[in-house]
mmCIF file of C-alpha atoms in Angstrom:
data_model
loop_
_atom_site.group_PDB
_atom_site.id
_atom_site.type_symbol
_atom_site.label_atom_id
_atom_site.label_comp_id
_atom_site.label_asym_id
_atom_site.label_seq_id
_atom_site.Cartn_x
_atom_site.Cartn_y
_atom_site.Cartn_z
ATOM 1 C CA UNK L 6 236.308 91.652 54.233
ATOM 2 C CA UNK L 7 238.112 89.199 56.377
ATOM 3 C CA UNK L 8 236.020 86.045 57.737
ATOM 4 C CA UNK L 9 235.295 85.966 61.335
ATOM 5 C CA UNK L 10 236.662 84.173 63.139
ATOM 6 C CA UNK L 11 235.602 81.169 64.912
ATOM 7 C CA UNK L 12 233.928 81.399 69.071
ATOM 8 C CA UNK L 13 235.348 77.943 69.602
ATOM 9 C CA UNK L 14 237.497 75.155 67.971
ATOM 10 C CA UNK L 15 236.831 71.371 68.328
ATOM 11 C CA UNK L 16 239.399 68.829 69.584
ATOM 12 C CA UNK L 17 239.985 66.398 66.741
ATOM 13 C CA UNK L 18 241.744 63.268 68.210
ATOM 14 C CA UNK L 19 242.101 61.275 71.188
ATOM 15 C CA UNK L 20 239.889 61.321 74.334
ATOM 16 C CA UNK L 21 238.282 64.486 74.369
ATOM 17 C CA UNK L 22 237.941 63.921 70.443
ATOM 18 C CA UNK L 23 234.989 66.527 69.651
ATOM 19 C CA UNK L 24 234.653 68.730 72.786
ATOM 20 C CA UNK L 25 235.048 72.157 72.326
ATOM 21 C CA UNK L 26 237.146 75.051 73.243
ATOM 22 C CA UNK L 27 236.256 78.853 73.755
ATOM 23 C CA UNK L 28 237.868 81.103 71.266
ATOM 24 C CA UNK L 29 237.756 84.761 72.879
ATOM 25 C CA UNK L 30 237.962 87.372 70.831
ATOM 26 C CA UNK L 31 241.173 89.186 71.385
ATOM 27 C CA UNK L 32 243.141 91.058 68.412
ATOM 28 C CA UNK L 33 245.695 88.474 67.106
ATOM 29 C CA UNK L 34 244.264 85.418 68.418
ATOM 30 C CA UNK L 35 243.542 82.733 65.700
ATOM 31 C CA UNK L 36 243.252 79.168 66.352
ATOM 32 C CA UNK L 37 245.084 76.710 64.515
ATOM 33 C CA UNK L 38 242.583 75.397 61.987
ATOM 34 C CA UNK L 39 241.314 72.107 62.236
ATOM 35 C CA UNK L 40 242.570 70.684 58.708
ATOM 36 C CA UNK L 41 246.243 71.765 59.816
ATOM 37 C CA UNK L 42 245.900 70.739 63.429
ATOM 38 C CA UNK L 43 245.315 67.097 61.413
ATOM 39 C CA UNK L 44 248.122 67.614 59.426
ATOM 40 C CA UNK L 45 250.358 68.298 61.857
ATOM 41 C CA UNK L 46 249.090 65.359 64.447
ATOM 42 C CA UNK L 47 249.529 62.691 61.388
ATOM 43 C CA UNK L 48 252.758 64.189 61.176
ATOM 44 C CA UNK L 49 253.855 63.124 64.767
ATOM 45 C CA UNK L 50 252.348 59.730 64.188
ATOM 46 C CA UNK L 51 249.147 60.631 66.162
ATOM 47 C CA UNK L 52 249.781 59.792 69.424
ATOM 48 C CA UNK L 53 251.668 61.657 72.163
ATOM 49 C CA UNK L 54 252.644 58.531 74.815
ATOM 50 C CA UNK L 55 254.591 59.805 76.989
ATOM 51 C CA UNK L 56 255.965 63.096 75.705
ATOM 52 C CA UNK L 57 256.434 66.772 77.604
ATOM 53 C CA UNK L 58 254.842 68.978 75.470
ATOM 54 C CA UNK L 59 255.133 73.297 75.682
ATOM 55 C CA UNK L 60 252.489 75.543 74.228
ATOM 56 C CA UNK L 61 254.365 78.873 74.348
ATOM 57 C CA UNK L 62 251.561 81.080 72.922
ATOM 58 C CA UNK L 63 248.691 78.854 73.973
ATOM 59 C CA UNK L 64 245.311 81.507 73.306
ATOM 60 C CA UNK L 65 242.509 79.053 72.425
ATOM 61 C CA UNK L 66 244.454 75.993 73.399
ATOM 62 C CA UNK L 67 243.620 74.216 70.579
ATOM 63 C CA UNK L 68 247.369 72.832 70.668
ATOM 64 C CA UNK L 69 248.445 71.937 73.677
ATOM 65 C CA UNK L 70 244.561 70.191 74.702
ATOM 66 C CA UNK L 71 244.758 68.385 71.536
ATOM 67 C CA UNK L 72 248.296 67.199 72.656
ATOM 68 C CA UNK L 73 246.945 65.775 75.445
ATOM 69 C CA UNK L 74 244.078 64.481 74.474
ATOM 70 C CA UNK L 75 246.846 62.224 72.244
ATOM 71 C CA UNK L 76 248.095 60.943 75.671
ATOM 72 C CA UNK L 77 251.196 63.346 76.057
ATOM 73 C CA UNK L 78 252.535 62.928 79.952
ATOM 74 C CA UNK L 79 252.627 66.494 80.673
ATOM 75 C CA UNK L 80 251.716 69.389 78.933
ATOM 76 C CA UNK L 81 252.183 73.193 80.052
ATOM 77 C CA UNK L 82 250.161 75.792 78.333
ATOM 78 C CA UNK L 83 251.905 79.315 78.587
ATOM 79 C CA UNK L 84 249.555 82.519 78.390
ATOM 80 C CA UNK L 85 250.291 86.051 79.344
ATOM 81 C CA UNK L 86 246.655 87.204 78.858
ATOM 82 C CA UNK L 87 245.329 86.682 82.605
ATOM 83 C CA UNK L 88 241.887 86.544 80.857
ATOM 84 C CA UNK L 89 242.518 84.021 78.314
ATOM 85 C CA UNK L 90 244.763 81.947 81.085
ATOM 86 C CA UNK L 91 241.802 81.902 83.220
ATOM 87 C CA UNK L 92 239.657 80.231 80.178
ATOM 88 C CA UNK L 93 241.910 77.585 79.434
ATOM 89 C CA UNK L 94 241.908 76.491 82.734
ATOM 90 C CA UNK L 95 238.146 76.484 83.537
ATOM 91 C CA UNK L 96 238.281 74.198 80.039
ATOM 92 C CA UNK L 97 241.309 72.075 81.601
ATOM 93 C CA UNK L 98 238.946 71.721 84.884
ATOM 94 C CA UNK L 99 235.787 71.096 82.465
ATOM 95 C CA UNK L 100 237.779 68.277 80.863
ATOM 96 C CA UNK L 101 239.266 67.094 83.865
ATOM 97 C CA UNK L 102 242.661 67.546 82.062
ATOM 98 C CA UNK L 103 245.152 66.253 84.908
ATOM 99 C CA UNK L 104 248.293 66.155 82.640
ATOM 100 C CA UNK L 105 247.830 69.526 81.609
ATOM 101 C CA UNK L 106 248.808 73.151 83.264
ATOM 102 C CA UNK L 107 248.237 76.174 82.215
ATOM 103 C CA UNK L 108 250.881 79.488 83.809
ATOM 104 C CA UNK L 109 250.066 82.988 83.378
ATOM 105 C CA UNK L 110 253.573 83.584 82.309
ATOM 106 C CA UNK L 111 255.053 85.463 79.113
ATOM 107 C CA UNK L 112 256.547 82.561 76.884
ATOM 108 C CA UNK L 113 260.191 84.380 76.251
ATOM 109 C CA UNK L 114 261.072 85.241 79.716
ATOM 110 C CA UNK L 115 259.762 81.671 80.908
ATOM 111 C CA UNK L 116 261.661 79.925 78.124
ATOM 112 C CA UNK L 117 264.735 81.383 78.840
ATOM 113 C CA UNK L 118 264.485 80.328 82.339
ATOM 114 C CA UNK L 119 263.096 76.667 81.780
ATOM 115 C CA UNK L 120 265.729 73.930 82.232
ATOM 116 C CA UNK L 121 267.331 72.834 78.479
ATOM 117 C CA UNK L 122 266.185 69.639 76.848
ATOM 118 C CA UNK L 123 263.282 69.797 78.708
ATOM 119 C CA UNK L 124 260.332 68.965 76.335
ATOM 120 C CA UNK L 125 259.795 66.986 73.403
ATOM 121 C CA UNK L 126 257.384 68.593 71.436
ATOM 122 C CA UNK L 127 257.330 72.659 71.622
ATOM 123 C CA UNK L 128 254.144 74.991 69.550
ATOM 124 C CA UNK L 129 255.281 78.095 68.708
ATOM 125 C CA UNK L 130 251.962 80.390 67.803
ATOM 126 C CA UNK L 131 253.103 83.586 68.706
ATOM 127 C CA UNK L 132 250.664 86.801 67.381
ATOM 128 C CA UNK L 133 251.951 87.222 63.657
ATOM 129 C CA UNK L 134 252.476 91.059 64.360
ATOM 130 C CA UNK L 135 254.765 91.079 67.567
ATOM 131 C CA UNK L 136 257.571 90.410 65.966
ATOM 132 C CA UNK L 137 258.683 87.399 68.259
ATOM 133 C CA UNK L 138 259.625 85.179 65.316
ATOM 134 C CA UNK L 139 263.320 84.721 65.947
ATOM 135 C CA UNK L 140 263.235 85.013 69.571
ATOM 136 C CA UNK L 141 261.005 82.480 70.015
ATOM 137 C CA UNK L 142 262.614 79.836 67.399
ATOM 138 C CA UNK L 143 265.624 80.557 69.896
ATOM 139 C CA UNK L 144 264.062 79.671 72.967
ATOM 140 C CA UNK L 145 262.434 76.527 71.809
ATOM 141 C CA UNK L 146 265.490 75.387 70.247
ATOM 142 C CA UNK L 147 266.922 75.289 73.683
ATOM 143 C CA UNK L 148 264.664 73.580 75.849
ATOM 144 C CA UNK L 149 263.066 71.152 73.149
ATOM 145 C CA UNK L 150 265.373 67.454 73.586
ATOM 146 C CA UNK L 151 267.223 66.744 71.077
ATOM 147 C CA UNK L 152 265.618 64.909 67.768
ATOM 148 C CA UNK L 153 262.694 66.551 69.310
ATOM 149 C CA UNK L 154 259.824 68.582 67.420
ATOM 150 C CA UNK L 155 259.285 72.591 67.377
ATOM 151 C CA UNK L 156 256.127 73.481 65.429
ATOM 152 C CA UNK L 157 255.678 77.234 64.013
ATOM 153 C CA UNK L 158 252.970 78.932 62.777
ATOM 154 C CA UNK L 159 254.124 81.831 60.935
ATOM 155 C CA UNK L 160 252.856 84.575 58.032
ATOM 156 C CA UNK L 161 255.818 83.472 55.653
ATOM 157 C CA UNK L 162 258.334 80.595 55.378
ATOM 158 C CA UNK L 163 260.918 80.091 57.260
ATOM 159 C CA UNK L 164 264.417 78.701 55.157
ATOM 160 C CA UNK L 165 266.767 76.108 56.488
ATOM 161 C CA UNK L 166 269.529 78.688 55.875
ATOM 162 C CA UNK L 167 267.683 80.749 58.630
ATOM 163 C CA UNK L 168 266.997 77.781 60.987
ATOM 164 C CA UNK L 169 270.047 76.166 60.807
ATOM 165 C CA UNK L 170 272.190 78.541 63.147
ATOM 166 C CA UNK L 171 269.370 77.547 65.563
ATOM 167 C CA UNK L 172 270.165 73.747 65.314
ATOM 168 C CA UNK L 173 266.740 73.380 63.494
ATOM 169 C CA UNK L 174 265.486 71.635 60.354
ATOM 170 C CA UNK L 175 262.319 71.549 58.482
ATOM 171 C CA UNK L 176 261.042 68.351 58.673
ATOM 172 C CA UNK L 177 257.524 68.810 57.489
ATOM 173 C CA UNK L 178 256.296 72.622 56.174
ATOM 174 C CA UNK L 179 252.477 73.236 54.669
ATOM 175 C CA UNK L 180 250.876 76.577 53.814
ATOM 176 C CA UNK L 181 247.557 77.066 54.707
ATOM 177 C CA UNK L 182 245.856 80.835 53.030
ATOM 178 C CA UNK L 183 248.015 82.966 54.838
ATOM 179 C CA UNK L 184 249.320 80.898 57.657
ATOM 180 C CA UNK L 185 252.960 78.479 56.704
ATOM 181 C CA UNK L 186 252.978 75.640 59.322
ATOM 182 C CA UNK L 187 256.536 74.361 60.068
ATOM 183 C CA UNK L 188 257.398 71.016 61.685
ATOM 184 C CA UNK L 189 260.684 71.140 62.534
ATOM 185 C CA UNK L 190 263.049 68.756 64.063
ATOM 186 C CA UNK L 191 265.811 69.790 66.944
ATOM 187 C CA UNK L 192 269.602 69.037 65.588
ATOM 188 C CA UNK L 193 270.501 65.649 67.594
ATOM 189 C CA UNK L 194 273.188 66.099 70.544
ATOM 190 C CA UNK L 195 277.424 66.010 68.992
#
C-alpha cells in the first residue's frame, strides 16, 4: 500500500521559510520532498540573488516558491491544470509573491517558444508516466543560460552519455525511494 500523499508541503528557506502550500490531489502530482528540496537548495549555494528561474511542471509549487523565497528576481511557474494554476496563484497572492508568475500554459509548447538563454535555473518535474522525459531535457537545455542549472526529477537515472547530445552534465545526482534528483549544469557557450 502506497503512503498518501501529503495535502500541503512547507517552504524550507528564505522569507516565507515555513508557510505552507496546498497539495491537491490530482493523479501524478507529488511534491518534491522536503529533505531533497534541501539538498538541492545547498546545492545552488542557498540563495537565488538575482536569478530567472522556470518551473516547467510547477503542481504544488513547492519549487519555484521556494526559489523565490531564496530571493530569485523572477520566477515563472508553468501549469496546464487550470485548477492547480488557479491554486498557486491564490498562494502567490497569499504570500504576496511579487517576483513570481504563474501561466496556465503547457511547459513543451511554451518552452519551445520562450526566447534561448533565457533563465538560469530551470525544474523539470514532469508526471513520471507521460513520457516527457527527453522532450523536456530538450527544451530546458535551450532556454536555460549557459553554465546555468536544469534540475530533473525522474523514476530512473539519467547517464551523461544520454545528456550529453543535449549540452548537459550531471553536476550533482541523489536518489531518493523511487524518485533520482539530477542537478545538472548547461554546457558553457563555444
Amino acid at each position: 500500500m502506497k503512503a498518501a500523499l501529503p495535502r500541503e508541503v512547507r517552504i524550507i528557506g528564505g522569507q516565507w521559510k515555513r508557510s505552507k502550500l496546498p497539495v491537491a490531489d490530482k493523479p501524478g502530482l507529488r511534491p518534491t520532498p522536503d529533505r531533497v528540496r534541501e539538498t538541492l537548495f545547498n546545492w545552488l549555494g542557498g540563495e537565488l540573488d538575482g536569478w530567472r528561474v522556470l518551473d516547467a511542471f510547477a503542481g504544488s509549487g513547492a519549487l519555484g516558491f521556494e526559489a523565490a523565497s531564496r530571493g530569485a528576481a523572477e520566477v515563472l511557474l508553468l501549469e496546464r491544470d487550470r485548477a492547480l494554476a488557479a491554486s498557486l496563484n491564490q498562494s502567490r497572492e497569499r504570500l504576496k509573491a511579487d517576483t513570481l508568475r504563474v501561466q496556465c500554459a503547457d511547459a513543451l509548447a511554451w518552452m519551445a517558444a520562450c526566447a534561448p538563454r533565457r533563465f538560469e535555473l530551470v525544474f523539470l518535474d514532469p508526471p513520471f508516466d507521460a513520457g516527457l522525459f527527453g522532450k523536456a531535457l530538450a527544451a530546458a537545455a535551450r532556454v536555460a543560460v549557459p553554465d546555468g542549472f536544469v534540475y530533473l526529477e525522474a523514476d530512473r537515472e539519467f547517464t551523461a552519455a544520454e545528456l550529453a547530445p543535449l549540452g548537459l552534465v550531471v553536476h550533482r545526482h541523489l536518489r531518493a525511494g523511487q524518485v533520482h534528483a539530477h542537478l545538472l549544469r548547461v554546457a558553457s557557450a563555444a
